[in-house]
mmCIF file of C-alpha atoms in Angstrom:
data_model
loop_
_atom_site.group_PDB
_atom_site.id
_atom_site.type_symbol
_atom_site.label_atom_id
_atom_site.label_comp_id
_atom_site.label_asym_id
_atom_site.label_seq_id
_atom_site.Cartn_x
_atom_site.Cartn_y
_atom_site.Cartn_z
ATOM 1 C CA MET T 1 -0.132 0.050 0.131
ATOM 2 C CA ARG T 2 1.957 2.793 -1.146
ATOM 3 C CA LEU T 3 -0.081 5.664 0.572
ATOM 4 C CA LEU T 4 -0.087 4.119 3.543
ATOM 5 C CA GLY T 5 3.772 3.581 3.621
ATOM 6 C CA VAL T 6 4.073 7.306 3.467
ATOM 7 C CA PHE T 7 1.714 7.440 6.331
ATOM 8 C CA VAL T 8 3.858 4.900 8.255
ATOM 9 C CA CYS T 9 7.425 6.517 7.239
ATOM 10 C CA SER T 10 6.504 10.052 7.622
ATOM 11 C CA ASP T 11 5.967 12.396 10.462
ATOM 12 C CA LEU T 12 2.216 11.385 10.724
ATOM 13 C CA LEU T 13 3.346 8.374 13.055
ATOM 14 C CA LYS T 14 6.904 9.617 14.009
ATOM 15 C CA SER T 15 5.839 9.860 17.567
ATOM 16 C CA ILE T 16 5.331 6.240 17.769
ATOM 17 C CA HIS T 17 8.430 5.003 15.810
ATOM 18 C CA LYS T 18 10.804 3.425 18.314
ATOM 19 C CA GLN T 19 14.241 3.049 17.348
ATOM 20 C CA CYS T 20 15.388 -0.580 18.473
ATOM 21 C CA ASN T 21 17.817 -3.519 17.630
ATOM 22 C CA LEU T 22 17.518 -7.025 16.918
ATOM 23 C CA LYS T 23 18.916 -7.977 20.338
ATOM 24 C CA LYS T 24 15.602 -7.039 21.851
ATOM 25 C CA PHE T 25 13.852 -10.055 20.130
ATOM 26 C CA GLU T 26 16.705 -12.448 21.286
ATOM 27 C CA GLY T 27 14.841 -15.723 21.480
ATOM 28 C CA LYS T 28 11.655 -14.663 19.493
ATOM 29 C CA THR T 29 10.869 -15.602 16.209
ATOM 30 C CA LEU T 30 10.616 -13.147 13.381
ATOM 31 C CA GLY T 31 8.341 -13.557 10.229
ATOM 32 C CA VAL T 32 10.474 -12.301 7.202
ATOM 33 C CA ASP T 33 9.119 -10.783 3.935
ATOM 34 C CA ALA T 34 11.352 -12.974 1.780
ATOM 35 C CA TYR T 35 10.593 -10.954 -1.707
ATOM 36 C CA GLY T 36 11.547 -7.694 0.251
ATOM 37 C CA TRP T 37 14.819 -9.214 0.989
ATOM 38 C CA LEU T 38 15.271 -10.407 -2.752
ATOM 39 C CA HIS T 39 14.105 -7.086 -3.982
ATOM 40 C CA ARG T 40 17.195 -5.538 -1.606
ATOM 41 C CA GLY T 41 19.558 -8.108 -3.076
ATOM 42 C CA THR T 42 18.732 -7.151 -6.687
ATOM 43 C CA VAL T 43 19.358 -3.361 -5.662
ATOM 44 C CA SER T 44 22.887 -4.450 -4.312
ATOM 45 C CA CYS T 45 23.408 -6.180 -7.551
ATOM 46 C CA ALA T 46 22.492 -3.470 -9.691
ATOM 47 C CA MET T 47 24.792 -1.122 -7.671
ATOM 48 C CA GLU T 48 27.545 -3.239 -8.285
ATOM 49 C CA LEU T 49 26.915 -3.451 -12.068
ATOM 50 C CA ALA T 50 26.616 0.211 -12.126
ATOM 51 C CA MET T 51 29.932 1.087 -10.429
ATOM 52 C CA GLY T 52 32.141 0.976 -13.440
ATOM 53 C CA LYS T 53 31.400 -3.103 -14.132
ATOM 54 C CA PRO T 54 28.536 -3.263 -16.315
ATOM 55 C CA THR T 55 28.400 -4.290 -19.737
ATOM 56 C CA ARG T 56 25.387 -4.341 -21.914
ATOM 57 C CA LYS T 57 25.667 -7.988 -22.146
ATOM 58 C CA CYS T 58 25.462 -8.060 -18.166
ATOM 59 C CA VAL T 59 22.782 -5.851 -17.625
ATOM 60 C CA VAL T 60 20.342 -7.348 -20.263
ATOM 61 C CA LEU T 61 21.131 -10.767 -18.527
ATOM 62 C CA VAL T 62 20.022 -9.440 -15.243
ATOM 63 C CA LEU T 63 16.951 -8.119 -16.549
ATOM 64 C CA LEU T 64 15.917 -11.085 -18.342
ATOM 65 C CA GLN T 65 16.800 -14.631 -17.392
ATOM 66 C CA LEU T 66 19.108 -14.123 -14.457
ATOM 67 C CA PRO T 67 21.906 -16.944 -14.858
ATOM 68 C CA PRO T 68 23.259 -18.966 -11.678
ATOM 69 C CA LEU T 69 25.893 -16.496 -11.041
ATOM 70 C CA ILE T 70 24.056 -13.526 -10.709
ATOM 71 C CA ILE T 71 21.191 -15.018 -8.806
ATOM 72 C CA VAL T 72 23.581 -16.053 -6.183
ATOM 73 C CA ARG T 73 24.327 -12.653 -5.202
ATOM 74 C CA PHE T 74 20.433 -12.181 -4.503
ATOM 75 C CA VAL T 75 20.626 -15.329 -2.353
ATOM 76 C CA GLU T 76 23.724 -14.204 -0.650
ATOM 77 C CA PHE T 77 22.226 -10.921 0.408
ATOM 78 C CA ALA T 78 19.039 -12.621 1.900
ATOM 79 C CA MET T 79 21.383 -15.198 3.585
ATOM 80 C CA HIS T 80 23.369 -12.691 5.161
ATOM 81 C CA ARG T 81 20.385 -11.283 6.775
ATOM 82 C CA VAL T 82 19.228 -14.656 7.902
ATOM 83 C CA ARG T 83 22.809 -15.017 9.645
ATOM 84 C CA MET T 84 22.457 -11.626 11.328
ATOM 85 C CA LEU T 85 19.039 -12.298 12.601
ATOM 86 C CA GLN T 86 20.557 -15.525 14.287
ATOM 87 C CA HIS T 87 23.875 -13.612 15.438
ATOM 88 C CA PHE T 88 21.345 -11.821 17.642
ATOM 89 C CA GLY T 89 19.383 -14.805 18.848
ATOM 90 C CA VAL T 90 16.628 -14.222 16.764
ATOM 91 C CA ILE T 91 14.893 -17.310 15.031
ATOM 92 C CA PRO T 92 13.917 -16.106 11.087
ATOM 93 C CA PHE T 93 10.664 -17.600 9.915
ATOM 94 C CA ILE T 94 10.866 -16.694 5.861
ATOM 95 C CA ILE T 95 7.568 -15.925 4.282
ATOM 96 C CA PHE T 96 7.240 -16.146 0.214
ATOM 97 C CA ASP T 97 4.379 -14.490 -1.887
ATOM 98 C CA GLY T 98 2.751 -17.514 -3.454
ATOM 99 C CA ASP T 99 0.175 -17.480 -6.241
ATOM 100 C CA TYR T 100 -1.538 -14.521 -8.525
ATOM 101 C CA LEU T 101 -4.126 -12.728 -6.453
ATOM 102 C CA PRO T 102 -7.057 -11.604 -8.617
ATOM 103 C CA SER T 103 -7.769 -8.660 -6.186
ATOM 104 C CA LYS T 104 -4.238 -7.376 -7.269
ATOM 105 C CA ALA T 105 -4.359 -7.519 -10.979
ATOM 106 C CA ALA T 106 -4.620 -3.689 -11.600
ATOM 107 C CA THR T 107 -1.854 -3.046 -9.421
ATOM 108 C CA GLU T 108 0.321 -5.892 -11.085
ATOM 109 C CA ALA T 109 -0.574 -4.922 -14.602
ATOM 110 C CA ASP T 110 0.563 -1.286 -13.729
ATOM 111 C CA ARG T 111 4.006 -2.446 -11.947
ATOM 112 C CA GLU T 112 4.704 -4.721 -15.131
ATOM 113 C CA LYS T 113 3.797 -1.638 -17.375
ATOM 114 C CA ARG T 114 6.298 0.458 -15.644
ATOM 115 C CA ARG T 115 9.167 -2.185 -15.267
ATOM 116 C CA GLU T 116 8.945 -2.333 -19.208
ATOM 117 C CA GLN T 117 9.235 1.230 -19.279
ATOM 118 C CA SER T 118 12.272 1.356 -17.137
ATOM 119 C CA ARG T 119 13.709 -1.300 -19.108
ATOM 120 C CA LYS T 120 13.411 0.590 -22.318
ATOM 121 C CA ALA T 121 14.730 3.687 -21.187
ATOM 122 C CA GLY T 122 17.625 1.858 -19.595
ATOM 123 C CA MET T 123 18.510 0.436 -22.591
ATOM 124 C CA GLU T 124 18.262 3.757 -24.431
ATOM 125 C CA LEU T 125 20.349 5.247 -21.897
ATOM 126 C CA LEU T 126 22.960 2.721 -21.885
ATOM 127 C CA ASN T 127 23.429 2.800 -25.936
ATOM 128 C CA ALA T 128 23.741 6.508 -25.085
ATOM 129 C CA GLY T 129 26.646 5.883 -22.910
ATOM 130 C CA LYS T 130 24.848 6.868 -19.690
ATOM 131 C CA THR T 131 25.699 4.063 -17.625
ATOM 132 C CA SER T 132 24.708 5.466 -14.261
ATOM 133 C CA GLN T 133 21.678 7.042 -15.466
ATOM 134 C CA ALA T 134 20.675 3.359 -16.944
ATOM 135 C CA TYR T 135 21.496 1.739 -13.881
ATOM 136 C CA LEU T 136 18.840 3.734 -11.980
ATOM 137 C CA GLU T 137 16.252 2.671 -14.738
ATOM 138 C CA PHE T 138 17.379 -0.730 -14.785
ATOM 139 C CA GLN T 139 16.982 -0.984 -10.937
ATOM 140 C CA LYS T 140 13.197 -0.009 -11.360
ATOM 141 C CA ALA T 141 12.938 -2.462 -14.088
ATOM 142 C CA VAL T 142 13.944 -5.869 -12.352
ATOM 143 C CA ASP T 143 11.307 -8.151 -10.850
ATOM 144 C CA VAL T 144 11.883 -10.907 -8.335
ATOM 145 C CA THR T 145 10.863 -14.052 -10.111
ATOM 146 C CA PRO T 146 10.076 -17.621 -8.721
ATOM 147 C CA GLU T 147 13.296 -18.933 -9.969
ATOM 148 C CA MET T 148 14.720 -16.471 -7.579
ATOM 149 C CA ALA T 149 12.676 -17.484 -4.667
ATOM 150 C CA ARG T 150 13.493 -20.943 -5.230
ATOM 151 C CA GLN T 151 16.983 -20.650 -5.188
ATOM 152 C CA LEU T 152 16.751 -18.918 -1.866
ATOM 153 C CA ILE T 153 14.501 -21.693 -0.555
ATOM 154 C CA ASP T 154 17.177 -24.059 -1.788
ATOM 155 C CA GLU T 155 19.783 -22.539 0.849
ATOM 156 C CA LEU T 156 17.117 -22.340 3.322
ATOM 157 C CA LYS T 157 16.635 -26.007 3.173
ATOM 158 C CA LYS T 158 20.288 -26.705 3.438
ATOM 159 C CA THR T 159 20.855 -24.408 6.686
ATOM 160 C CA GLY T 160 17.645 -25.774 8.248
ATOM 161 C CA VAL T 161 16.040 -22.209 8.380
ATOM 162 C CA GLN T 162 12.080 -22.502 8.252
ATOM 163 C CA TYR T 163 10.064 -21.202 5.657
ATOM 164 C CA ILE T 164 6.451 -20.953 4.000
ATOM 165 C CA VAL T 165 5.286 -20.145 0.630
ATOM 166 C CA ALA T 166 1.853 -18.335 1.163
ATOM 167 C CA PRO T 167 -1.262 -19.309 -0.790
ATOM 168 C CA TYR T 168 -1.002 -15.767 -2.136
ATOM 169 C CA GLU T 169 0.536 -12.667 -0.295
ATOM 170 C CA ALA T 170 2.888 -13.246 2.157
ATOM 171 C CA ASP T 171 1.505 -10.077 4.180
ATOM 172 C CA ALA T 172 -1.610 -12.157 5.010
ATOM 173 C CA GLN T 173 0.490 -15.220 5.888
ATOM 174 C CA MET T 174 2.572 -13.294 8.157
ATOM 175 C CA VAL T 175 -0.199 -11.624 10.088
ATOM 176 C CA TYR T 176 -1.713 -14.845 10.682
ATOM 177 C CA LEU T 177 1.061 -16.569 11.999
ATOM 178 C CA GLU T 178 1.720 -13.381 14.416
ATOM 179 C CA ARG T 179 -1.926 -13.944 15.401
ATOM 180 C CA LYS T 180 -1.563 -17.711 16.366
ATOM 181 C CA GLY T 181 1.564 -16.811 18.230
ATOM 182 C CA ILE T 182 3.929 -18.626 15.730
ATOM 183 C CA ILE T 183 5.940 -15.554 15.187
ATOM 184 C CA ASP T 184 6.322 -12.920 17.606
ATOM 185 C CA GLY T 185 7.042 -9.763 15.308
ATOM 186 C CA ILE T 186 7.111 -8.798 11.312
ATOM 187 C CA LEU T 187 10.058 -7.850 9.361
ATOM 188 C CA SER T 188 9.057 -5.896 6.095
ATOM 189 C CA GLU T 189 9.133 -2.705 4.483
ATOM 190 C CA ASP T 190 5.523 -3.097 3.433
ATOM 191 C CA SER T 191 3.133 -1.106 5.466
ATOM 192 C CA ASP T 192 -0.081 -3.235 3.951
ATOM 193 C CA LEU T 193 0.691 -5.247 7.299
ATOM 194 C CA LEU T 194 -0.731 -2.746 9.713
ATOM 195 C CA VAL T 195 -4.036 -2.835 7.532
ATOM 196 C CA PHE T 196 -4.010 -6.643 7.634
ATOM 197 C CA GLY T 197 -3.860 -6.227 11.490
ATOM 198 C CA ALA T 198 0.000 -6.730 12.235
ATOM 199 C CA LYS T 199 0.830 -5.899 15.939
ATOM 200 C CA CYS T 200 4.596 -5.537 15.613
ATOM 201 C CA LEU T 201 6.142 -4.325 12.465
ATOM 202 C CA LEU T 202 9.874 -3.993 12.135
ATOM 203 C CA THR T 203 11.049 -1.775 9.055
ATOM 204 C CA LYS T 204 14.099 -0.050 7.918
ATOM 205 C CA LEU T 205 16.574 -2.870 9.007
ATOM 206 C CA ASP T 206 20.357 -1.911 8.737
ATOM 207 C CA GLN T 207 23.365 -4.146 8.416
ATOM 208 C CA TYR T 208 23.984 -3.518 11.898
ATOM 209 C CA GLY T 209 20.404 -4.858 13.354
ATOM 210 C CA ASN T 210 18.972 -1.325 13.900
ATOM 211 C CA CYS T 211 15.663 -1.302 12.767
ATOM 212 C CA ILE T 212 12.313 0.957 13.408
ATOM 213 C CA GLU T 213 9.256 -0.759 15.570
ATOM 214 C CA VAL T 214 5.843 0.339 14.623
ATOM 215 C CA ASN T 215 3.682 -1.359 17.593
ATOM 216 C CA LYS T 216 -0.044 -1.426 17.012
ATOM 217 C CA ALA T 217 -0.496 -1.150 20.780
ATOM 218 C CA ASP T 218 1.394 2.355 20.543
ATOM 219 C CA PHE T 219 -1.293 4.114 18.028
ATOM 220 C CA SER T 220 -3.479 5.838 20.741
ATOM 221 C CA ALA T 221 -0.527 7.602 22.004
ATOM 222 C CA CYS T 222 0.286 8.863 18.507
ATOM 223 C CA LYS T 223 0.642 12.871 18.771
ATOM 224 C CA GLU T 224 0.434 13.904 15.011
ATOM 225 C CA ILE T 225 -3.134 12.281 14.415
ATOM 226 C CA THR T 226 -5.818 11.021 16.996
ATOM 227 C CA LEU T 227 -6.161 7.578 16.673
ATOM 228 C CA THR T 228 -7.402 6.893 20.206
ATOM 229 C CA GLY T 229 -10.503 4.791 20.132
ATOM 230 C CA TRP T 230 -10.150 4.057 16.243
ATOM 231 C CA SER T 231 -11.609 0.345 15.527
ATOM 232 C CA ASP T 232 -9.478 -1.896 13.419
ATOM 233 C CA ARG T 233 -12.487 -1.403 10.950
ATOM 234 C CA GLU T 234 -11.912 2.463 10.542
ATOM 235 C CA PHE T 235 -8.164 1.964 10.173
ATOM 236 C CA ARG T 236 -8.636 -0.318 7.108
ATOM 237 C CA THR T 237 -11.342 1.773 5.703
ATOM 238 C CA MET T 238 -9.073 5.088 5.993
ATOM 239 C CA ALA T 239 -6.330 2.997 4.212
ATOM 240 C CA ILE T 240 -8.249 1.649 1.387
ATOM 241 C CA LEU T 241 -9.770 4.978 0.849
ATOM 242 C CA SER T 242 -6.520 6.571 0.586
ATOM 243 C CA GLY T 243 -5.680 4.096 -2.268
ATOM 244 C CA CYS T 244 -4.047 0.411 -1.821
ATOM 245 C CA ASP T 245 -2.661 -2.695 -3.933
ATOM 246 C CA TYR T 246 -6.542 -3.780 -4.372
ATOM 247 C CA LEU T 247 -8.065 -0.309 -5.093
ATOM 248 C CA ALA T 248 -6.991 2.793 -6.613
ATOM 249 C CA SER T 249 -7.783 5.930 -4.496
ATOM 250 C CA ILE T 250 -10.734 8.537 -5.394
ATOM 251 C CA SER T 251 -9.257 11.508 -7.179
ATOM 252 C CA ASN T 252 -8.052 14.073 -4.871
ATOM 253 C CA MET T 253 -8.309 11.781 -2.081
ATOM 254 C CA GLY T 254 -4.914 11.561 0.078
ATOM 255 C CA LEU T 255 -4.203 9.874 3.125
ATOM 256 C CA LYS T 256 -4.732 13.092 5.400
ATOM 257 C CA THR T 257 -8.234 13.734 3.898
ATOM 258 C CA ALA T 258 -9.100 10.088 4.218
ATOM 259 C CA TYR T 259 -8.256 10.389 7.611
ATOM 260 C CA ARG T 260 -10.646 13.571 8.255
ATOM 261 C CA MET T 261 -13.551 11.642 6.342
ATOM 262 C CA VAL T 262 -13.133 8.433 8.316
ATOM 263 C CA ARG T 263 -12.812 10.462 11.621
ATOM 264 C CA LYS T 264 -15.788 12.547 11.037
ATOM 265 C CA HIS T 265 -18.239 10.110 9.394
ATOM 266 C CA LYS T 266 -16.936 6.818 10.527
ATOM 267 C CA THR T 267 -18.164 4.495 7.870
ATOM 268 C CA ILE T 268 -17.493 4.049 4.233
ATOM 269 C CA ASP T 269 -21.017 4.416 3.378
ATOM 270 C CA LYS T 270 -21.508 7.815 5.054
ATOM 271 C CA VAL T 271 -18.008 9.010 3.567
ATOM 272 C CA LEU T 272 -19.240 8.054 -0.088
ATOM 273 C CA ARG T 273 -22.520 9.951 0.419
ATOM 274 C CA MET T 274 -20.625 13.119 1.715
ATOM 275 C CA LEU T 275 -18.173 12.850 -1.241
ATOM 276 C CA GLN T 276 -21.242 12.655 -3.775
ATOM 277 C CA PHE T 277 -22.205 16.130 -2.815
ATOM 278 C CA ASP T 278 -18.612 17.579 -3.518
ATOM 279 C CA GLY T 279 -17.657 18.581 -6.733
ATOM 280 C CA LYS T 280 -14.019 18.037 -5.926
ATOM 281 C CA PHE T 281 -14.449 14.174 -6.008
ATOM 282 C CA HIS T 282 -15.242 12.073 -8.676
ATOM 283 C CA VAL T 283 -16.777 8.533 -7.160
ATOM 284 C CA PRO T 284 -16.892 6.062 -9.680
ATOM 285 C CA LYS T 285 -20.365 4.189 -9.538
ATOM 286 C CA THR T 286 -18.718 0.736 -8.899
ATOM 287 C CA TYR T 287 -16.235 2.119 -5.909
ATOM 288 C CA LEU T 288 -18.347 0.737 -3.061
ATOM 289 C CA ASP T 289 -18.406 -2.618 -4.736
ATOM 290 C CA GLN T 290 -14.903 -2.400 -5.034
ATOM 291 C CA PHE T 291 -14.033 -1.056 -1.752
ATOM 292 C CA ARG T 292 -16.239 -4.104 -0.063
ATOM 293 C CA GLN T 293 -13.962 -6.667 -2.497
ATOM 294 C CA ALA T 294 -10.753 -5.067 -1.168
ATOM 295 C CA GLU T 295 -11.882 -5.137 2.370
ATOM 296 C CA LEU T 296 -12.767 -8.702 1.927
ATOM 297 C CA THR T 297 -9.163 -9.321 0.279
ATOM 298 C CA PHE T 298 -7.581 -7.742 3.792
ATOM 299 C CA LEU T 299 -10.089 -9.733 6.100
ATOM 300 C CA HIS T 300 -10.091 -13.228 4.182
ATOM 301 C CA GLN T 301 -7.177 -14.225 2.293
ATOM 302 C CA ARG T 302 -6.440 -17.931 2.260
ATOM 303 C CA VAL T 303 -3.056 -18.607 4.576
ATOM 304 C CA PHE T 304 -1.386 -21.647 5.246
ATOM 305 C CA CYS T 305 -1.721 -23.368 8.965
ATOM 306 C CA PRO T 306 1.794 -24.781 9.902
ATOM 307 C CA ARG T 307 0.273 -26.519 12.798
ATOM 308 C CA ALA T 308 -2.752 -28.094 11.071
ATOM 309 C CA ARG T 309 -1.067 -28.431 7.812
ATOM 310 C CA ARG T 310 -3.549 -27.239 5.726
ATOM 311 C CA LEU T 311 -4.986 -24.152 4.250
#
């Protein structure tokens, strides 16, 4: 959820950001967004390619079918993070995204279009001899593939690190594991997790084990906006209304406006009734149905239960 990501990382929640270190979670199990680490590994490889070594052949290989030597770099990055958690006494539980999610079709199509645009722009810049600028475009064009995930899974198997491939999205899977007490917190840069109901989200993890903790229990202490007394449904309504992976936002509807609307009117039905009388906003006829579908996706996505060994 892009707008909510701004919400979490900006000054709007700054007062409840807690600087912490992984050593705080010694003896505990943390769920990890595997694709997030693989994406970071992609960045690391792209940076190396851009720093004086890239050739046209090498860049094309990275963007198309990644050869084993390049894929290993992504795996090495993720495994280094695994070892860092273990160094601090944390038990890693790695969670992978699974199958295509119909509710996310529009978002995925848009991302694929932007990746292709970046790939073409990168090739043009590379051909023009603008290597550093090309690298920035190629970095945006790289996608994490199932093959890359499989290579990391092979390493996790060798080292005995527990993992799950979620039926659909890793976010829903990790929140389920946290709710069941199987994990004690979640490591991810994706703020969707708070909408799914995550209690303890760790972001901005650096190479020294430092990170930022965003805890659901601290919402009522937020000084920038008032979340005291807010229900999970109201928080979810605000997030979806402001635009998320499952539903684009209404025109001119930013996060702050969504917050004010939900704070005043409470439910999506009342919010939409008010917006229909305001010429500043254009509410599509199918918006309410789409909103319900997005909410159901947050609430009832299929997950795998490692205890029952079933969906």
